[in-house]
Tab-separated table of C-alpha atoms in Angstrom:
chain	number	residue	atom	x	y	z
A	1	MET	CA	-39.331	2.403	82.895
A	2	ALA	CA	-36.054	4.264	83.426
A	3	VAL	CA	-35.666	2.499	86.775
A	4	ALA	CA	-36.215	-0.852	85.067
A	5	LEU	CA	-33.542	-0.081	82.466
A	6	CYS	CA	-31.068	0.892	85.198
A	7	LEU	CA	-31.774	-2.325	87.111
A	8	SER	CA	-31.324	-4.337	83.926
A	9	ALA	CA	-27.987	-2.610	83.348
A	10	VAL	CA	-26.941	-3.648	86.863
A	11	GLY	CA	-27.967	-7.234	86.115
A	12	VAL	CA	-26.041	-7.250	82.842
A	13	TYR	CA	-22.942	-5.759	84.487
A	14	ALA	CA	-22.987	-8.247	87.365
A	15	SER	CA	-23.452	-11.230	85.073
A	16	VAL	CA	-20.787	-10.109	82.580
A	17	LEU	CA	-18.266	-9.667	85.406
A	18	THR	CA	-19.026	-12.929	87.180
A	19	GLY	CA	-20.312	-15.113	84.332
A	20	PHE	CA	-23.116	-16.197	86.654
A	21	GLY	CA	-26.825	-15.736	86.776
A	22	GLN	CA	-28.489	-16.693	83.480
A	23	GLY	CA	-30.288	-19.728	84.898
A	24	LEU	CA	-31.212	-17.795	88.015
A	25	GLY	CA	-32.372	-14.914	85.838
A	26	MET	CA	-34.726	-17.154	83.875
A	27	ILE	CA	-36.288	-18.553	87.036
A	28	ALA	CA	-36.584	-15.130	88.669
A	29	PHE	CA	-38.126	-13.576	85.558
A	30	MET	CA	-40.683	-16.388	85.221
A	31	VAL	CA	-41.635	-15.924	88.878
A	32	CYS	CA	-41.613	-12.132	89.219
A	33	THR	CA	-43.422	-11.177	86.004
A	34	PRO	CA	-46.578	-13.338	86.363
A	35	TRP	CA	-46.686	-12.587	90.079
A	36	LEU	CA	-46.590	-8.857	89.397
A	37	LEU	CA	-49.272	-9.054	86.706
A	38	SER	CA	-51.553	-11.172	88.890
A	39	THR	CA	-51.250	-8.959	91.973
A	40	PRO	CA	-54.007	-6.311	92.140
A	41	ALA	CA	-52.837	-2.709	92.228
A	42	SER	CA	-53.601	-1.130	95.591
A	43	PRO	CA	-51.768	0.896	98.246
A	44	ALA	CA	-51.450	-2.260	100.349
A	45	THR	CA	-49.651	-4.182	97.586
A	46	LEU	CA	-47.587	-1.302	96.188
A	47	ALA	CA	-44.370	-2.172	98.042
A	48	LYS	CA	-44.573	-5.834	97.050
A	49	ARG	CA	-45.341	-4.996	93.429
A	50	ARG	CA	-42.395	-2.596	93.282
A	51	LYS	CA	-40.089	-5.364	94.486
A	52	LEU	CA	-41.511	-7.746	91.892
A	53	PHE	CA	-41.083	-5.110	89.198
A	54	GLY	CA	-37.478	-4.562	90.223
A	55	GLY	CA	-36.880	-8.310	90.327
A	56	ALA	CA	-38.284	-8.735	86.823
A	57	ALA	CA	-36.065	-5.955	85.458
A	58	LEU	CA	-32.946	-7.225	87.229
A	59	SER	CA	-33.519	-10.795	86.054
A	60	GLN	CA	-34.070	-9.572	82.492
A	61	GLY	CA	-30.636	-7.993	82.712
A	62	LEU	CA	-29.173	-11.364	83.696
A	63	LEU	CA	-30.836	-12.914	80.647
A	64	LEU	CA	-29.414	-10.229	78.358
A	65	ALA	CA	-25.866	-10.710	79.645
A	66	PRO	CA	-24.758	-13.465	77.193
A	67	LEU	CA	-25.754	-11.350	74.194
A	68	VAL	CA	-24.061	-8.271	75.642
A	69	ARG	CA	-20.947	-10.316	76.451
A	70	THR	CA	-20.805	-11.510	72.843
A	71	ALA	CA	-21.158	-7.948	71.568
A	72	LEU	CA	-18.381	-6.745	73.877
A	73	ALA	CA	-16.079	-9.511	72.661
A	74	LEU	CA	-16.747	-8.995	68.953
A	75	HIS	CA	-17.886	-5.425	68.258
A	76	PRO	CA	-18.219	-3.268	71.413
A	77	GLY	CA	-19.269	-0.198	69.434
A	78	VAL	CA	-22.548	-1.726	68.324
A	79	LEU	CA	-23.849	-1.758	71.908
A	80	PHE	CA	-24.114	2.021	72.054
A	81	THR	CA	-25.460	2.140	68.497
A	82	ALA	CA	-28.152	-0.419	69.339
A	83	PHE	CA	-29.159	1.379	72.538
A	84	ALA	CA	-29.236	4.789	70.860
A	85	GLY	CA	-31.203	3.373	67.937
A	86	THR	CA	-33.670	1.719	70.289
A	87	ALA	CA	-34.131	4.941	72.243
A	88	GLY	CA	-34.713	6.822	68.991
A	89	VAL	CA	-37.265	4.304	67.713
A	90	PHE	CA	-39.023	4.253	71.081
A	91	ALA	CA	-39.178	8.046	71.316
A	92	CYS	CA	-40.457	8.486	67.754
A	93	PHE	CA	-43.182	5.866	67.979
A	94	SER	CA	-44.270	6.985	71.448
A	95	ALA	CA	-44.542	10.553	70.181
A	96	ALA	CA	-46.546	9.347	67.187
A	97	ALA	CA	-48.969	7.575	69.521
A	98	LEU	CA	-49.302	10.573	71.832
A	99	LEU	CA	-49.789	13.110	69.037
A	100	SER	CA	-52.239	11.048	66.982
A	101	PRO	CA	-56.004	11.080	67.601
A	102	ARG	CA	-57.134	8.979	70.538
A	103	ARG	CA	-57.745	5.272	69.879
A	104	GLN	CA	-56.469	5.566	66.315
A	105	TYR	CA	-53.991	2.706	66.727
A	106	LEU	CA	-55.804	0.465	69.200
A	107	TYR	CA	-56.696	-1.890	66.343
A	108	LEU	CA	-52.991	-2.763	66.087
A	109	GLY	CA	-53.212	-5.016	69.134
A	110	GLY	CA	-55.012	-7.807	67.307
A	111	ILE	CA	-52.796	-7.591	64.225
A	112	LEU	CA	-49.545	-7.600	66.196
A	113	SER	CA	-50.668	-10.498	68.379
A	114	SER	CA	-51.604	-12.472	65.270
A	115	VAL	CA	-48.166	-11.883	63.742
A	116	LEU	CA	-46.422	-13.058	66.913
A	117	SER	CA	-48.667	-16.120	67.103
A	118	THR	CA	-47.894	-16.941	63.470
A	119	PHE	CA	-44.157	-16.761	64.089
A	120	LEU	CA	-44.535	-18.947	67.171
A	121	MET	CA	-46.273	-21.625	65.107
A	122	LEU	CA	-43.674	-21.297	62.347
A	123	ARG	CA	-40.901	-21.698	64.890
A	124	LEU	CA	-42.488	-24.878	66.201
A	125	GLY	CA	-42.887	-26.105	62.639
A	126	SER	CA	-39.235	-25.387	61.852
A	127	PHE	CA	-38.192	-28.019	64.391
A	128	PHE	CA	-39.870	-30.664	62.236
A	129	PHE	CA	-39.619	-29.273	58.701
A	130	GLY	CA	-36.422	-27.181	58.795
A	131	GLY	CA	-35.906	-23.611	57.670
A	132	ALA	CA	-34.895	-22.336	61.109
A	133	ALA	CA	-32.131	-20.079	59.741
A	134	LEU	CA	-34.446	-18.367	57.258
A	135	LEU	CA	-37.140	-18.031	59.907
A	136	PHE	CA	-34.656	-16.479	62.341
A	137	GLN	CA	-33.716	-13.884	59.724
A	138	ALA	CA	-37.379	-13.047	59.136
A	139	GLU	CA	-38.099	-12.920	62.871
A	140	LEU	CA	-35.397	-10.316	63.394
A	141	TYR	CA	-36.791	-7.772	60.957
A	142	VAL	CA	-40.489	-8.544	61.281
A	143	GLY	CA	-40.128	-8.726	65.064
A	144	LEU	CA	-38.442	-5.332	65.074
A	145	ALA	CA	-41.401	-3.849	63.198
A	146	VAL	CA	-43.904	-5.678	65.413
A	147	PHE	CA	-42.466	-4.379	68.678
A	148	ALA	CA	-42.162	-0.878	67.253
A	149	GLY	CA	-45.879	-1.207	66.577
A	150	TYR	CA	-46.409	-2.396	70.141
A	151	VAL	CA	-44.828	0.835	71.389
A	152	VAL	CA	-47.573	2.757	69.587
A	153	TYR	CA	-50.306	0.387	70.736
A	154	ASP	CA	-49.201	0.170	74.379
A	155	THR	CA	-48.766	3.939	74.599
A	156	GLN	CA	-52.315	4.542	73.415
A	157	VAL	CA	-53.661	1.836	75.748
A	158	ILE	CA	-51.906	3.528	78.668
A	159	VAL	CA	-53.392	6.899	77.690
A	160	GLU	CA	-56.879	5.392	77.488
A	161	ARG	CA	-56.524	3.684	80.865
A	162	SER	CA	-55.304	6.909	82.402
A	163	GLU	CA	-58.267	8.822	80.980
A	164	ALA	CA	-60.588	6.163	82.409
A	165	GLY	CA	-58.934	6.357	85.831
A	166	ALA	CA	-57.646	2.773	85.620
A	167	CYS	CA	-53.946	3.553	85.383
A	168	ASP	CA	-51.513	0.978	86.779
A	169	GLU	CA	-48.067	2.553	86.643
A	170	LEU	CA	-46.075	-0.621	87.248
A	171	ARG	CA	-47.984	-2.737	84.744
A	172	ASP	CA	-47.767	0.029	82.145
A	173	ALA	CA	-44.052	0.531	82.784
A	174	LEU	CA	-43.507	-3.220	82.410
A	175	SER	CA	-45.297	-3.206	79.045
A	176	LEU	CA	-43.172	-0.377	77.664
A	177	TYR	CA	-40.009	-1.837	79.178
A	178	THR	CA	-40.722	-5.174	77.469
A	179	ASP	CA	-41.145	-3.377	74.133
A	180	PHE	CA	-37.877	-1.498	74.635
A	181	VAL	CA	-35.905	-4.650	75.448
A	182	ALA	CA	-37.414	-6.570	72.525
A	183	ILE	CA	-36.431	-3.798	70.096
A	184	PHE	CA	-32.953	-3.514	71.619
A	185	VAL	CA	-32.245	-7.245	71.357
A	186	ARG	CA	-33.316	-7.454	67.724
A	187	LEU	CA	-31.484	-4.304	66.733
A	188	LEU	CA	-28.320	-5.482	68.496
A	189	VAL	CA	-28.416	-8.868	66.751
A	190	ILE	CA	-28.986	-7.195	63.371
A	191	LEU	CA	-26.046	-4.839	63.931
A	192	LEU	CA	-23.799	-7.683	65.100
A	193	ARG	CA	-24.642	-9.767	62.047
A	194	SER	CA	-24.035	-6.767	59.798
A	195	ALA	CA	-20.666	-6.062	61.435
A	196	GLU	CA	-19.646	-9.714	61.128
A	197	GLU	CA	-20.634	-9.774	57.463
A	198	LYS	CA	-18.671	-6.580	56.810
A	199	GLN	CA	-15.639	-8.021	58.585
A	200	ARG	CA	-15.899	-11.247	56.586
A	201	ARG	CA	-15.989	-9.335	53.302
A	202	GLU	CA	-12.951	-7.301	54.345
A	203	ARG	CA	-11.017	-10.475	55.202
A	204	GLU	CA	-11.912	-12.000	51.845
A	205	ARG	CA	-10.859	-8.816	50.055
A	206	GLU	CA	-7.556	-8.743	51.938
A	207	ALA	CA	-6.990	-12.431	51.174
A	208	ARG	CA	-7.598	-11.852	47.468
A	209	SER	CA	-5.348	-8.798	47.517
A	210	GLY	CA	-2.592	-10.737	49.286
A	211	ALA	CA	-2.878	-13.614	46.834
A	212	GLY	CA	-2.637	-11.144	43.955
A	213	ARG	CA	0.501	-9.543	45.406
A	214	ARG	CA	2.151	-12.932	45.912
A	215	ARG	CA	1.283	-13.922	42.356
A	216	ASP	CA	2.752	-10.674	41.024
A	217	ALA	CA	5.894	-11.216	43.091
A	218	ARG	CA	6.376	-14.719	41.683
A	219	THR	CA	5.858	-13.400	38.157
A	220	THR	CA	8.449	-10.687	38.731
A	221	ARG	CA	11.026	-13.199	40.001
A	222	LEU	CA	10.441	-15.457	36.981
A	223	HIS	CA	11.155	-12.566	34.654
């Protein structure tokens, strides 16, 4: 997974510098990910699957570039905060899964999938009935909790597969990498919105303070 994160960082950096690659990233991600998942794990296919894994991670970085570019333009500090927060959440929930009794959280898979399916249907419904802004707000926080839950679930699934001798390192790394990116994106958007709201309140406070000073100055001149 660390390799995937490094490749994504390369993709983000290249796209931010050049402003190119989002469309290509979408196509590459939609090709590499299903191809990797559908290719059986074997020594003969290992090299090809590694290339597909790297392509999926690099293309995901290209897709993340617009959000990162926005963060750099508005509030650069939140990028590190979001990454550090994501790493902390990931580490804590992975540790919880590893230290808990085996199979304790495997039931989460059905619940988490149901929540994601519900939000997908609500998103489709919002195109016809409205409420997209409220739904987006709910998706941020509920989605953050859902993918934190997926970290626990996927970690325990990986442990069970390993115990059964059916471990697929690349598929497992892709699952955890997807969870990490999903948490990072939501946390970054939440922090950006919070920073924007704080900045807006400060501007309003300064505007009110300035209006008050001008009013006091006019009163003083009249006297």
